Coordinates of C-alpha atoms in Angstrom, one line a residue:
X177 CA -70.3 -67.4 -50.9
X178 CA -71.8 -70.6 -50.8
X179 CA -72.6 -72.3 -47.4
X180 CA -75.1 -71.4 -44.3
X181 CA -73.2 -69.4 -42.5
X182 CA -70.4 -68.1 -45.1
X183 CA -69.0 -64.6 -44.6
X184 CA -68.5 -62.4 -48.3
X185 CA -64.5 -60.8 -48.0
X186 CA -62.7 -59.4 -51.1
X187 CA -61.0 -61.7 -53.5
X188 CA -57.5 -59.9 -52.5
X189 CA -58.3 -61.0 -48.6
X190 CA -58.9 -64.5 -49.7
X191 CA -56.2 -65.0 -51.9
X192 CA -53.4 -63.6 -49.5
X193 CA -54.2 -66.7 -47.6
X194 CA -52.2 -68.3 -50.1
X195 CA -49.3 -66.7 -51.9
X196 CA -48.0 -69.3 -54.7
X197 CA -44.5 -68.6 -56.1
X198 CA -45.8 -69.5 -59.8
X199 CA -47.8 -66.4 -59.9
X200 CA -44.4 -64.5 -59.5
X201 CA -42.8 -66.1 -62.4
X202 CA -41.1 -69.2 -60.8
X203 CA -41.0 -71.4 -63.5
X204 CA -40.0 -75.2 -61.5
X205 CA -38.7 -76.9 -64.3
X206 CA -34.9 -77.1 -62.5
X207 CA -33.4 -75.3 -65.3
X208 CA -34.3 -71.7 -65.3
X209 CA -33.3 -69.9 -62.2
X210 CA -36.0 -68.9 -60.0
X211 CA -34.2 -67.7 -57.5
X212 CA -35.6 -64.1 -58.4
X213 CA -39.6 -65.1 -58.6
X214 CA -39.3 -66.6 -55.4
X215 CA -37.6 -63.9 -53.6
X216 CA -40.5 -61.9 -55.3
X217 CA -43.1 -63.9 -54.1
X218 CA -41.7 -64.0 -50.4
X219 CA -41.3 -60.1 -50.9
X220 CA -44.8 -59.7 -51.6
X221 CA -46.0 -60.9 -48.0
X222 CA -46.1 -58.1 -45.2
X223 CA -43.8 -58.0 -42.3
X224 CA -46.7 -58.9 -40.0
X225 CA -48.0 -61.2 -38.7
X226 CA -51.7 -62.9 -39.8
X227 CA -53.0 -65.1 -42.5
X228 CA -53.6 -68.5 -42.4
X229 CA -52.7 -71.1 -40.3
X230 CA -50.6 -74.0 -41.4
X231 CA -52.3 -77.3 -41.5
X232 CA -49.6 -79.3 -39.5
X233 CA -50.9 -82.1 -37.1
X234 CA -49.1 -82.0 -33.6
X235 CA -48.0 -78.5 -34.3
X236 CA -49.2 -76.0 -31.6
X237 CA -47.0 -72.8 -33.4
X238 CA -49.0 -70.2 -35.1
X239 CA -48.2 -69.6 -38.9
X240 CA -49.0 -66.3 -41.0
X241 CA -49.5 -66.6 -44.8
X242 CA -48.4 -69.7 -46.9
X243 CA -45.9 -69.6 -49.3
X244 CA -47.0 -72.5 -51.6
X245 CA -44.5 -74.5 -53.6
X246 CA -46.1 -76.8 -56.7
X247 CA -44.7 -79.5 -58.2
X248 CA -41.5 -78.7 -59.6
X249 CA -37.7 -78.7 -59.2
X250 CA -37.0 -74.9 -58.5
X251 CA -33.5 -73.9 -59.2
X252 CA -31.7 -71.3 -56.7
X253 CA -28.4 -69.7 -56.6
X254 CA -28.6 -67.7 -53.3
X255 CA -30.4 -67.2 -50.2
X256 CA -33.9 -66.9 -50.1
X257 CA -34.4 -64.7 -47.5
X258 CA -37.5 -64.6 -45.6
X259 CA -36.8 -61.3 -43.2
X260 CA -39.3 -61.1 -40.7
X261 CA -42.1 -62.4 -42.6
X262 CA -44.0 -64.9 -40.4
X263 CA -44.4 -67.1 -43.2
X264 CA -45.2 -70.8 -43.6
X265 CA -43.5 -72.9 -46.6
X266 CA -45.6 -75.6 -48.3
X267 CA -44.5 -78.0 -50.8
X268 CA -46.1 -81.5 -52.1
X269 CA -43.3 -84.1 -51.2
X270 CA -44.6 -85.7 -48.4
X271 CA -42.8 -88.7 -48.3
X272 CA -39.9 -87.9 -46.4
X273 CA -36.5 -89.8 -47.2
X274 CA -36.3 -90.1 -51.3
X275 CA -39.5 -87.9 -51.8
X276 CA -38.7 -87.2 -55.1
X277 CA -42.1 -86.4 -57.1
X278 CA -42.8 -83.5 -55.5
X279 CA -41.6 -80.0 -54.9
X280 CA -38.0 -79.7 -54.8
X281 CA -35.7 -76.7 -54.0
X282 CA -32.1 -77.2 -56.0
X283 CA -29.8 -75.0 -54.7
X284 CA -26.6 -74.3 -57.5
X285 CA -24.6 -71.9 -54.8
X286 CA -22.6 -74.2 -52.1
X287 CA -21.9 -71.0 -49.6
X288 CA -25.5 -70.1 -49.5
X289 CA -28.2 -71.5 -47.5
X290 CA -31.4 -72.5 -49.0
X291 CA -34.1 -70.5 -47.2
X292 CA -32.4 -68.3 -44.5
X293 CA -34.9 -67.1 -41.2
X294 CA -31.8 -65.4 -39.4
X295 CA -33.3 -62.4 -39.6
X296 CA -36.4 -60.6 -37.9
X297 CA -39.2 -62.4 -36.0
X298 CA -38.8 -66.3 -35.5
X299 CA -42.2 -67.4 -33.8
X300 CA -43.9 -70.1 -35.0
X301 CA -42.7 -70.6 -38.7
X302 CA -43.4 -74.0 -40.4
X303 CA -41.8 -75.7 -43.6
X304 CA -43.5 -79.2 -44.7
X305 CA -43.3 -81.0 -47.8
X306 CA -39.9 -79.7 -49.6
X307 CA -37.0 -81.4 -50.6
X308 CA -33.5 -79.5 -50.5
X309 CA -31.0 -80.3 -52.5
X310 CA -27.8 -79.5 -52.5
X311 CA -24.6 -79.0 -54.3
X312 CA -22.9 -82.3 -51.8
X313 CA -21.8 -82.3 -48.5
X314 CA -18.8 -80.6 -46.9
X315 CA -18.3 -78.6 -50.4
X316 CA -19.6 -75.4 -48.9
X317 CA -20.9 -73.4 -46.1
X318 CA -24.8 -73.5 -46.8
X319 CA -27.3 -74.7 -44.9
X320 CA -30.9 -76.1 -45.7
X321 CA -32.6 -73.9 -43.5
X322 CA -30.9 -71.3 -41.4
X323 CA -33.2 -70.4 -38.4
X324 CA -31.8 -67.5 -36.6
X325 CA -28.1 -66.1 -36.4
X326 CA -26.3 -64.3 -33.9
X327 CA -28.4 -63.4 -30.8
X328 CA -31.5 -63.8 -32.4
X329 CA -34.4 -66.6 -31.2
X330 CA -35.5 -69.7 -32.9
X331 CA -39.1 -70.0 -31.0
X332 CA -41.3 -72.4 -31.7
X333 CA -40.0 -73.7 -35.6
X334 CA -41.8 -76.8 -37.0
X335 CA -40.2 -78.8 -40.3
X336 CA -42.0 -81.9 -41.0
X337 CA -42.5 -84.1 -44.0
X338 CA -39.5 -82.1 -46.3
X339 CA -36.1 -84.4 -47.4
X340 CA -32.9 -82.7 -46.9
X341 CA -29.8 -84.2 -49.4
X342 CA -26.5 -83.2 -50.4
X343 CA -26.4 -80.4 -48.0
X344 CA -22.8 -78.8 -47.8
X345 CA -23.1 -77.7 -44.2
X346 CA -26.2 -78.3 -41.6
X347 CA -29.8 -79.4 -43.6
X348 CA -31.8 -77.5 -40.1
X349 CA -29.0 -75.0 -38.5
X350 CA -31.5 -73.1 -35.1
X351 CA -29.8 -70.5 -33.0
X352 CA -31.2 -70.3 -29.4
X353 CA -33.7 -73.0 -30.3
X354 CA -36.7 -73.3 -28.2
X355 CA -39.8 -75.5 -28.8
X356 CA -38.1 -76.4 -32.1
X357 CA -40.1 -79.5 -33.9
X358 CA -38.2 -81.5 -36.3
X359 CA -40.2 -84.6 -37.2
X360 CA -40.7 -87.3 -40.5
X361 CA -38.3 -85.7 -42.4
X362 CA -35.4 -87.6 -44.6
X363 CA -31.8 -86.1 -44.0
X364 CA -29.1 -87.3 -46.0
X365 CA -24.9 -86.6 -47.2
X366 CA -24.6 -83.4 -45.0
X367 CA -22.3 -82.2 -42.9
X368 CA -24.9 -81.8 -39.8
X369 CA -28.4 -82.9 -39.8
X370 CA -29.8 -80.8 -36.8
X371 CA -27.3 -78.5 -35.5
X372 CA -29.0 -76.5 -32.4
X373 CA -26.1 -73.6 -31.5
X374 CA -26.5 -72.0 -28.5
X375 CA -30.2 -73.5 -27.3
X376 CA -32.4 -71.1 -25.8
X377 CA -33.7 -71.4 -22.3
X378 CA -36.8 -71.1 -21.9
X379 CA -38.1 -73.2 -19.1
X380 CA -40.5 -76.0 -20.3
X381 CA -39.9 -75.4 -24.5
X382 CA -38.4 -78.8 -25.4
X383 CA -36.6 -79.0 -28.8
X384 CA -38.2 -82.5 -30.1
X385 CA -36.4 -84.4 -33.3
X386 CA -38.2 -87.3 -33.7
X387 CA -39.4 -89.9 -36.2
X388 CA -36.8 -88.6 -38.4
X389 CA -34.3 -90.8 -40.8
X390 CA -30.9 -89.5 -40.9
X391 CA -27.9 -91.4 -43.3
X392 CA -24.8 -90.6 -44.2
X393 CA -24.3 -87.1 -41.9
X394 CA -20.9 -86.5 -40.5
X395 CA -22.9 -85.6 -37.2
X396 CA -26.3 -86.2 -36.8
X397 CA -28.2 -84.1 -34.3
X398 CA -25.5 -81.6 -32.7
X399 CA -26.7 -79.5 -29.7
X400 CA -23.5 -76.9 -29.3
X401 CA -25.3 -76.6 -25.2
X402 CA -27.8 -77.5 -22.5
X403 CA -30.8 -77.2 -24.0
X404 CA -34.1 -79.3 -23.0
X405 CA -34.1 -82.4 -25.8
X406 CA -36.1 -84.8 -26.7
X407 CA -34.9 -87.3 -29.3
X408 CA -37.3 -90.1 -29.8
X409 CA -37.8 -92.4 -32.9
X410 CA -34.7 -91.6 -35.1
X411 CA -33.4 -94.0 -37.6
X412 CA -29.2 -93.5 -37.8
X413 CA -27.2 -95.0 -40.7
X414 CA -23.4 -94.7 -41.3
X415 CA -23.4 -91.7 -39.0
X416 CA -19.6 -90.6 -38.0
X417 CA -21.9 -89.7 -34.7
X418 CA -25.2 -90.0 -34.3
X419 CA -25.6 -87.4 -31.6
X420 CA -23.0 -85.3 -30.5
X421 CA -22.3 -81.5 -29.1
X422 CA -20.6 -80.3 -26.0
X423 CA -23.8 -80.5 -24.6

């Protein structure tokens, strides 16, 4: 390789760096279903963890291989479901609220969630620069992302820069959340925009949602407990409430 200093490695070690979901077949055009090519190209990553690191600034979670979305509006019409894959999810729209010409994940099914995380190992997954959309909100039981279900641990999650519109039930639903980092993102016509059920408790892991513009959500940030929170920066619009929760 070229470079003082560069280190030779097999092309299969460089390219599992990256794992694109184009070379699986997704096609991105938001008519053909892709929902098969991607779970293909999430498939294709090993159950442990390694890889690269995602390139997030103020992130201090560590990220396995990158699962990289181009351009494109990919149609889905059920779960994609990442297992215990420590894997983090790049897209190009990076513009937050009304990023629309970048990478967009369309999903057809209301009663299924978008990318579901609920099971396996939940340390230090990203997602930046995707838009979700959705079938409209309070038509279903899907969420955006779904981060851990039942007793299971939401540590140290990062979403940043990704657009979340039309959701039927929460855009960013965490279980036992802890050191959970929800920032710049657009969240828009859902039926929750963060809901954090039962927040985990480990001392010093602050959830932080900030910088974030949230419009037309029946409930905006919902903490269903007592979790350490810090909400800084948020932009509310025609909220029924902007933060809420028997916390």
């Amino acid at each position: 390789p070229a470079g003082s200093g560069a280190v030779a490695r097999s092309a299969a070690s460089k390219f599992g760096e990256v794992v694109s979901v184009k070379d699986f077949g997704a096609v991105g055009d938001g008519v053909a279903d892709d929902t098969a090519a991607i779970q293909t190209a999430i498939n294709s990553i090993p159950t442990t963890l390694g890889g690269s690191l995602p390139l997030l600034p103020n992130v201090t979670g560590v990220g396995g291989t990158t699962l990289y979305f181009p351009k494109g509006v990919y149609k889905i019409s059920s779960a994609l479901v990442v297992g215990s894959r420590r894997i983090f999810i790049a897209g190009t729209s990076y513009g937050g609220m009304n990023a629309s010409h970048g990478t967009t994940l369309y999903q057809t099914n209301a009663n299924a969630d978008f990318i579901d995380y609920s099971t396996g190992s939940l340390d230090g997954i990203s997602v930046y620069g995707m838009v979700f959309f959705g079938m409209g909100r309070a038509s279903g039981t899907g969420n955006g992302l779904s981060l851990g279900r039942s007793s299971q641990t939401a540590y140290s999650c990062n979403v940043h820069h990704c657009w979340f519109t039309h959701i039927p039930n929460a855009a960013i639903y965490a279980n036992y959340a802890s050191d959970l980092s929800v920032q710049d993102c657009g969240i828009e016509l859902a039926a929750y925009g963060v809901y954090i059920a039962n927040p985990g408790s480990a001392e010093g892991d602050i959830n932080k949602i900030q910088n974030n513009t949230i419009y037309g959500v029946n409930n905006g940030i919902y903490v269903a407990g007592g979790a350490d929170l810090l909400v800084s920066g948020n932009q509310f619009n025609l909220c029924g409430n902007n933060v809420g929760g028997p916390m």
